[in-house]
Short mmCIF file of C-alpha atoms in Angstrom, two decimals:
data_model
loop_
_atom_site.label_atom_id
_atom_site.label_comp_id
_atom_site.label_asym_id
_atom_site.label_seq_id
_atom_site.Cartn_x
_atom_site.Cartn_y
_atom_site.Cartn_z
CA UNK A 1139 33.21 17.34 -11.28
CA UNK A 1140 30.61 15.42 -13.39
CA UNK A 1141 30.12 12.64 -10.81
CA UNK A 1142 29.59 15.28 -8.10
CA UNK A 1143 27.06 17.18 -10.36
CA UNK A 1144 25.25 13.95 -11.09
CA UNK A 1145 24.95 12.99 -7.33
CA UNK A 1146 23.44 16.56 -6.54
CA UNK A 1147 21.05 15.91 -9.32
CA UNK A 1148 20.04 12.53 -8.00
CA UNK A 1149 18.97 14.26 -4.93
CA UNK A 1150 17.32 17.43 -6.03
CA UNK A 1151 13.74 17.67 -5.29
CA UNK A 1152 11.86 17.02 -8.45
CA UNK A 1153 9.57 19.56 -10.21
CA UNK A 1154 6.89 17.07 -10.44
CA UNK A 1155 6.75 16.69 -6.65
CA UNK A 1156 7.02 20.38 -6.08
CA UNK A 1157 4.02 20.79 -8.57
CA UNK A 1158 2.03 18.35 -6.38
CA UNK A 1159 2.83 20.20 -3.28
CA UNK A 1160 1.86 23.41 -4.91
CA UNK A 1161 -1.57 21.91 -6.06
CA UNK A 1162 -2.02 20.83 -2.47
CA UNK A 1163 -1.23 24.22 -0.91
CA UNK A 1164 -3.57 26.14 -3.37
CA UNK A 1165 -6.53 23.82 -3.03
CA UNK A 1166 -6.07 23.67 0.67
CA UNK A 1167 -6.06 27.47 0.73
CA UNK A 1168 -9.32 27.19 -1.33
CA UNK A 1169 -10.85 25.03 1.14
CA UNK A 1170 -9.78 27.12 4.08
CA UNK A 1171 -11.06 30.29 2.60
CA UNK A 1172 -14.14 29.03 1.16
CA UNK A 1173 -13.03 30.59 -2.09
CA UNK A 1174 -13.86 27.64 -4.45
CA UNK A 1175 -17.29 27.67 -5.94
CA UNK A 1176 -17.35 23.90 -5.44
CA UNK A 1177 -15.93 23.01 -2.21
CA UNK A 1178 -16.21 19.35 -2.86
CA UNK A 1179 -13.91 19.60 -5.82
CA UNK A 1180 -11.39 21.62 -3.68
CA UNK A 1181 -11.41 18.98 -1.01
CA UNK A 1182 -11.00 16.24 -3.42
CA UNK A 1183 -7.76 18.01 -4.90
CA UNK A 1184 -6.49 18.97 -1.63
CA UNK A 1185 -6.87 15.35 0.07
CA UNK A 1186 -5.77 13.69 -3.16
CA UNK A 1187 -2.68 15.97 -3.34
CA UNK A 1188 -1.68 15.51 0.24
CA UNK A 1189 -2.14 11.85 0.07
CA UNK A 1190 0.10 11.62 -3.08
CA UNK A 1191 2.63 13.82 -1.07
CA UNK A 1192 2.48 11.38 1.73
CA UNK A 1193 3.15 8.32 -0.61
CA UNK A 1194 6.24 10.05 -1.91
CA UNK A 1195 7.42 10.66 1.52
CA UNK A 1196 6.69 7.01 2.30
CA UNK A 1197 8.89 5.71 -0.45
CA UNK A 1198 11.55 8.44 0.36
CA UNK A 1199 11.85 7.14 3.75
CA UNK A 1200 12.41 3.70 2.62
CA UNK A 1201 15.15 5.03 -0.09
CA UNK A 1202 16.90 7.35 2.36
CA UNK A 1203 17.15 4.93 5.10
CA UNK A 1204 18.49 2.45 2.59
CA UNK A 1205 21.01 4.98 1.41
CA UNK A 1206 22.37 5.45 4.96
CA UNK A 1207 22.45 1.58 5.42
CA UNK A 1208 24.71 1.03 2.44
CA UNK A 1209 22.51 0.86 -0.75
CA UNK A 1210 24.19 3.86 -2.67
CA UNK A 1211 22.18 2.77 -5.75
CA UNK A 1212 18.96 4.46 -4.67
CA UNK A 1213 20.30 7.87 -5.82
CA UNK A 1214 21.08 6.85 -9.40
CA UNK A 1215 17.51 5.30 -9.51
CA UNK A 1216 15.87 8.62 -8.80
CA UNK A 1217 14.28 7.60 -5.54
CA UNK A 1218 15.76 10.71 -3.49
CA UNK A 1219 14.13 13.18 -5.74
CA UNK A 1220 10.56 12.43 -4.57
CA UNK A 1221 9.46 11.92 -8.11
CA UNK A 1222 6.62 9.46 -8.18
CA UNK A 1223 7.30 8.55 -11.77
CA UNK A 1224 10.75 7.17 -10.84
CA UNK A 1225 9.18 4.52 -8.77
CA UNK A 1226 9.67 0.79 -9.84
CA UNK A 1227 5.76 0.44 -9.89
CA UNK A 1228 4.05 3.76 -10.23
CA UNK A 1229 0.73 1.99 -10.81
CA UNK A 1230 1.16 0.21 -7.42
CA UNK A 1231 2.62 3.30 -5.47
CA UNK A 1232 0.32 6.15 -6.81
CA UNK A 1233 -2.35 5.21 -8.93
CA UNK A 1234 -3.99 2.35 -7.09
CA UNK A 1235 -3.80 4.11 -3.82
CA UNK A 1236 -5.58 6.97 -5.25
CA UNK A 1237 -8.29 4.63 -6.92
CA UNK A 1238 -8.88 2.94 -3.63
CA UNK A 1239 -9.32 6.34 -1.80
CA UNK A 1240 -11.84 7.21 -4.25
CA UNK A 1241 -13.63 3.88 -4.25
CA UNK A 1242 -13.64 3.18 -0.47
CA UNK A 1243 -11.81 5.76 1.39
CA UNK A 1244 -9.07 3.48 2.51
CA UNK A 1245 -5.36 4.21 2.70
CA UNK A 1246 -3.90 1.57 0.30
CA UNK A 1247 -0.23 0.80 1.09
CA UNK A 1248 2.04 2.12 -1.74
CA UNK A 1249 5.26 0.55 -2.17
CA UNK A 1250 7.72 0.02 -5.12
CA UNK A 1251 11.40 1.36 -4.53
CA UNK A 1252 13.66 -1.34 -5.36
CA UNK A 1253 16.27 -1.78 -2.61
CA UNK A 1254 19.33 -3.90 -3.27
CA UNK A 1255 19.34 -5.64 0.04
CA UNK A 1256 22.69 -7.66 -0.75
CA UNK A 1257 24.47 -4.17 -0.21
CA UNK A 1258 23.09 -3.86 3.23
CA UNK A 1259 24.61 -5.68 6.30
CA UNK A 1260 22.64 -6.31 9.63
CA UNK A 1261 19.19 -7.43 10.34
CA UNK A 1262 18.24 -4.27 12.24
CA UNK A 1263 19.08 -2.01 9.18
CA UNK A 1264 16.91 -4.11 7.04
CA UNK A 1265 14.11 -3.80 9.42
CA UNK A 1266 14.42 -0.27 9.70
CA UNK A 1267 14.37 0.27 6.04
CA UNK A 1268 10.97 -1.54 6.06
CA UNK A 1269 9.62 0.29 9.05
CA UNK A 1270 10.67 3.68 7.67
CA UNK A 1271 7.79 4.04 5.17
CA UNK A 1272 4.83 3.23 7.52
CA UNK A 1273 6.51 5.26 10.26
CA UNK A 1274 6.33 8.20 7.89
CA UNK A 1275 2.44 7.62 7.58
CA UNK A 1276 2.37 7.59 11.32
CA UNK A 1277 4.08 10.84 11.46
CA UNK A 1278 1.83 12.32 8.81
CA UNK A 1279 -1.23 11.20 10.85
CA UNK A 1280 0.29 12.85 13.85
CA UNK A 1281 0.53 16.18 11.91
CA UNK A 1282 -2.98 15.99 10.56
CA UNK A 1283 -4.44 15.43 13.80
CA UNK A 1284 -2.40 17.95 15.70
CA UNK A 1285 -5.23 20.56 15.51
CA UNK A 1286 -7.62 18.17 17.05
CA UNK A 1287 -5.58 16.92 20.00
CA UNK A 1288 -4.19 20.30 20.66
CA UNK A 1289 -7.74 21.79 20.71
CA UNK A 1290 -6.59 24.33 18.11
CA UNK A 1291 -9.67 24.23 15.83
CA UNK A 1292 -11.29 27.44 16.93
CA UNK A 1293 -11.97 29.40 13.98
CA UNK A 1294 -11.13 26.59 11.56
CA UNK A 1295 -13.73 26.28 8.90
CA UNK A 1296 -15.74 23.23 8.93
CA UNK A 1297 -14.87 22.14 5.54
CA UNK A 1298 -11.31 22.15 6.23
CA UNK A 1299 -11.69 20.38 9.26
CA UNK A 1300 -13.39 17.68 7.63
CA UNK A 1301 -10.88 17.48 5.09
CA UNK A 1302 -8.18 16.97 7.76
CA UNK A 1303 -10.16 14.36 9.40
CA UNK A 1304 -10.42 12.35 6.23
CA UNK A 1305 -6.81 12.69 5.55
CA UNK A 1306 -6.06 11.69 8.87
CA UNK A 1307 -8.34 8.49 8.47
CA UNK A 1308 -6.21 7.57 5.26
CA UNK A 1309 -2.88 7.90 7.02
CA UNK A 1310 -4.08 5.66 10.00
CA UNK A 1311 -5.53 3.08 7.60
CA UNK A 1312 -2.48 3.13 5.65
CA UNK A 1313 -0.13 2.80 8.75
CA UNK A 1314 -1.89 -0.12 10.22
CA UNK A 1315 -2.12 -2.01 6.83
CA UNK A 1316 1.47 -1.46 6.11
CA UNK A 1317 2.55 -2.88 9.55
CA UNK A 1318 0.75 -5.95 9.16
CA UNK A 1319 3.02 -8.87 9.18
CA UNK A 1320 2.00 -10.12 5.59
CA UNK A 1321 4.30 -11.10 2.71
CA UNK A 1322 4.65 -8.12 0.40
CA UNK A 1323 3.90 -5.46 3.22
CA UNK A 1324 6.36 -3.55 5.19
CA UNK A 1325 5.31 -5.32 8.50
CA UNK A 1326 6.48 -8.58 6.97
CA UNK A 1327 9.79 -6.70 5.75
CA UNK A 1328 10.37 -5.72 9.47
CA UNK A 1329 10.06 -9.31 10.63
CA UNK A 1330 11.81 -11.06 7.63
CA UNK A 1331 15.28 -10.59 8.60
CA UNK A 1332 14.79 -12.45 11.88
CA UNK A 1333 13.14 -15.47 10.35
CA UNK A 1334 15.09 -18.53 9.20
CA UNK A 1335 16.34 -19.01 5.68
CA UNK A 1336 14.01 -21.85 5.29
CA UNK A 1337 10.89 -19.98 6.43
CA UNK A 1338 11.76 -17.05 4.21
CA UNK A 1339 11.99 -19.36 1.16
CA UNK A 1340 8.82 -20.88 1.89
CA UNK A 1341 6.91 -17.66 2.16
CA UNK A 1342 8.55 -15.67 -0.74
CA UNK A 1343 6.32 -17.02 -3.38
CA UNK A 1344 3.35 -15.57 -1.66
CA UNK A 1345 4.69 -11.98 -1.45
CA UNK A 1346 3.15 -10.83 -4.74
CA UNK A 1347 -0.22 -11.80 -3.44
CA UNK A 1348 -0.07 -10.59 0.01
CA UNK A 1349 -1.64 -7.22 -0.48
CA UNK A 1350 -4.37 -8.62 -2.75
CA UNK A 1351 -5.24 -11.19 -0.06
CA UNK A 1352 -5.52 -8.42 2.70
CA UNK A 1353 -7.88 -6.55 0.70
CA UNK A 1354 -9.80 -9.70 -0.18
CA UNK A 1355 -10.19 -10.41 3.53
CA UNK A 1356 -11.31 -6.82 4.17
CA UNK A 1357 -14.17 -7.36 1.85
CA UNK A 1358 -15.65 -9.69 4.56
CA UNK A 1359 -18.08 -7.38 6.40
CA UNK A 1360 -17.13 -8.69 9.81
CA UNK A 1361 -13.49 -8.18 9.30
CA UNK A 1362 -14.08 -4.80 7.59
CA UNK A 1363 -15.97 -3.91 10.78
CA UNK A 1364 -13.47 -4.83 13.13
CA UNK A 1365 -10.56 -2.95 11.06
CA UNK A 1366 -12.59 0.30 10.96
CA UNK A 1367 -13.33 -0.03 14.54
CA UNK A 1368 -9.61 -0.19 15.20
CA UNK A 1369 -9.14 2.71 12.96
CA UNK A 1370 -11.75 4.73 14.73
CA UNK A 1371 -10.45 3.92 18.00
CA UNK A 1372 -6.88 5.41 17.15
CA UNK A 1373 -8.64 8.57 15.47
CA UNK A 1374 -10.56 9.09 18.59
CA UNK A 1375 -7.56 8.95 20.73
CA UNK A 1376 -6.18 11.55 18.56
CA UNK A 1377 -9.17 13.76 18.96
CA UNK A 1378 -10.83 12.95 15.48
CA UNK A 1379 -14.63 11.95 15.62
CA UNK A 1380 -16.59 9.80 13.17
CA UNK A 1381 -18.40 12.98 12.44
CA UNK A 1382 -15.22 14.58 11.05
CA UNK A 1383 -14.14 11.57 8.96
CA UNK A 1384 -17.71 10.87 7.67
CA UNK A 1385 -18.20 14.51 6.41
CA UNK A 1386 -14.75 14.60 5.08
CA UNK A 1387 -15.43 11.55 2.83
CA UNK A 1388 -18.85 13.30 1.84
CA UNK A 1389 -17.15 16.41 0.67
CA UNK A 1390 -14.28 14.33 -0.87
CA UNK A 1391 -16.87 12.51 -3.16
CA UNK A 1392 -17.72 15.73 -5.09
CA UNK A 1393 -19.22 13.86 -7.90
CA UNK A 1394 -22.28 13.09 -5.55
CA UNK A 1395 -22.89 16.95 -5.13
CA UNK A 1396 -21.83 19.11 -2.46
CA UNK A 1397 -23.45 18.25 1.01
CA UNK A 1398 -24.79 20.95 3.25
CA UNK A 1399 -22.31 21.77 5.75
CA UNK A 1400 -23.84 20.53 9.24
CA UNK A 1401 -23.20 22.35 12.51
CA UNK A 1402 -20.52 20.43 14.49
CA UNK A 1403 -21.72 19.01 17.64
CA UNK A 1404 -19.24 17.47 19.97
CA UNK A 1405 -19.97 13.73 20.48
#
């Protein structure tokens, strides 16, 4: 009985996560209804809350896939509760991604659930566990952009539209960065099971620095330009324009003051 109760507790949704969802919902309502006296602050809280929710779901997808692949330890570690405080590196999974959004409007890949890979058999399962996280970002991007590519934006307040566009940009950047085949990122995790033991051992020491290397390269103006051109191309295919993402970022940076809402013109 105690064991069964413990297992149910290991998978019960955390009040911390529910609180984040509640903040996201309330501030999203404030943006939609123009209830907030400072729409920029409401956009900031709405987008940041939704971004943290997506990070939690990203890590949950890794853990849930690992559970069904044979690693039953993820439950005891609290990964199935969606509580971001349970992650191995809460700084990497939550704090740094939010800081990078504030600094540059880019979706930093989170990532810090410890999977006991020795419990899992089969290369396909290992690859799927790594792919599950960024696929969650892909799904989140599809949901955020659905009103755009379904032409369902009639009557939607401009500020809410821009917030959705900026949130979609974060999800697309996170998905692209996560799928890069760089040691330490999920893209390499997908590829790694198919590499020889010798190659894996040679690459392993570089894994802790892979993410730092990616962001160092992104500071190169030419590379940064190519990267965001690719992001913009994906967003345009989903119906989101640069106009949407630009004003979404402007409203998000509420500390610069509330920008005047421009009249949307179809590009």
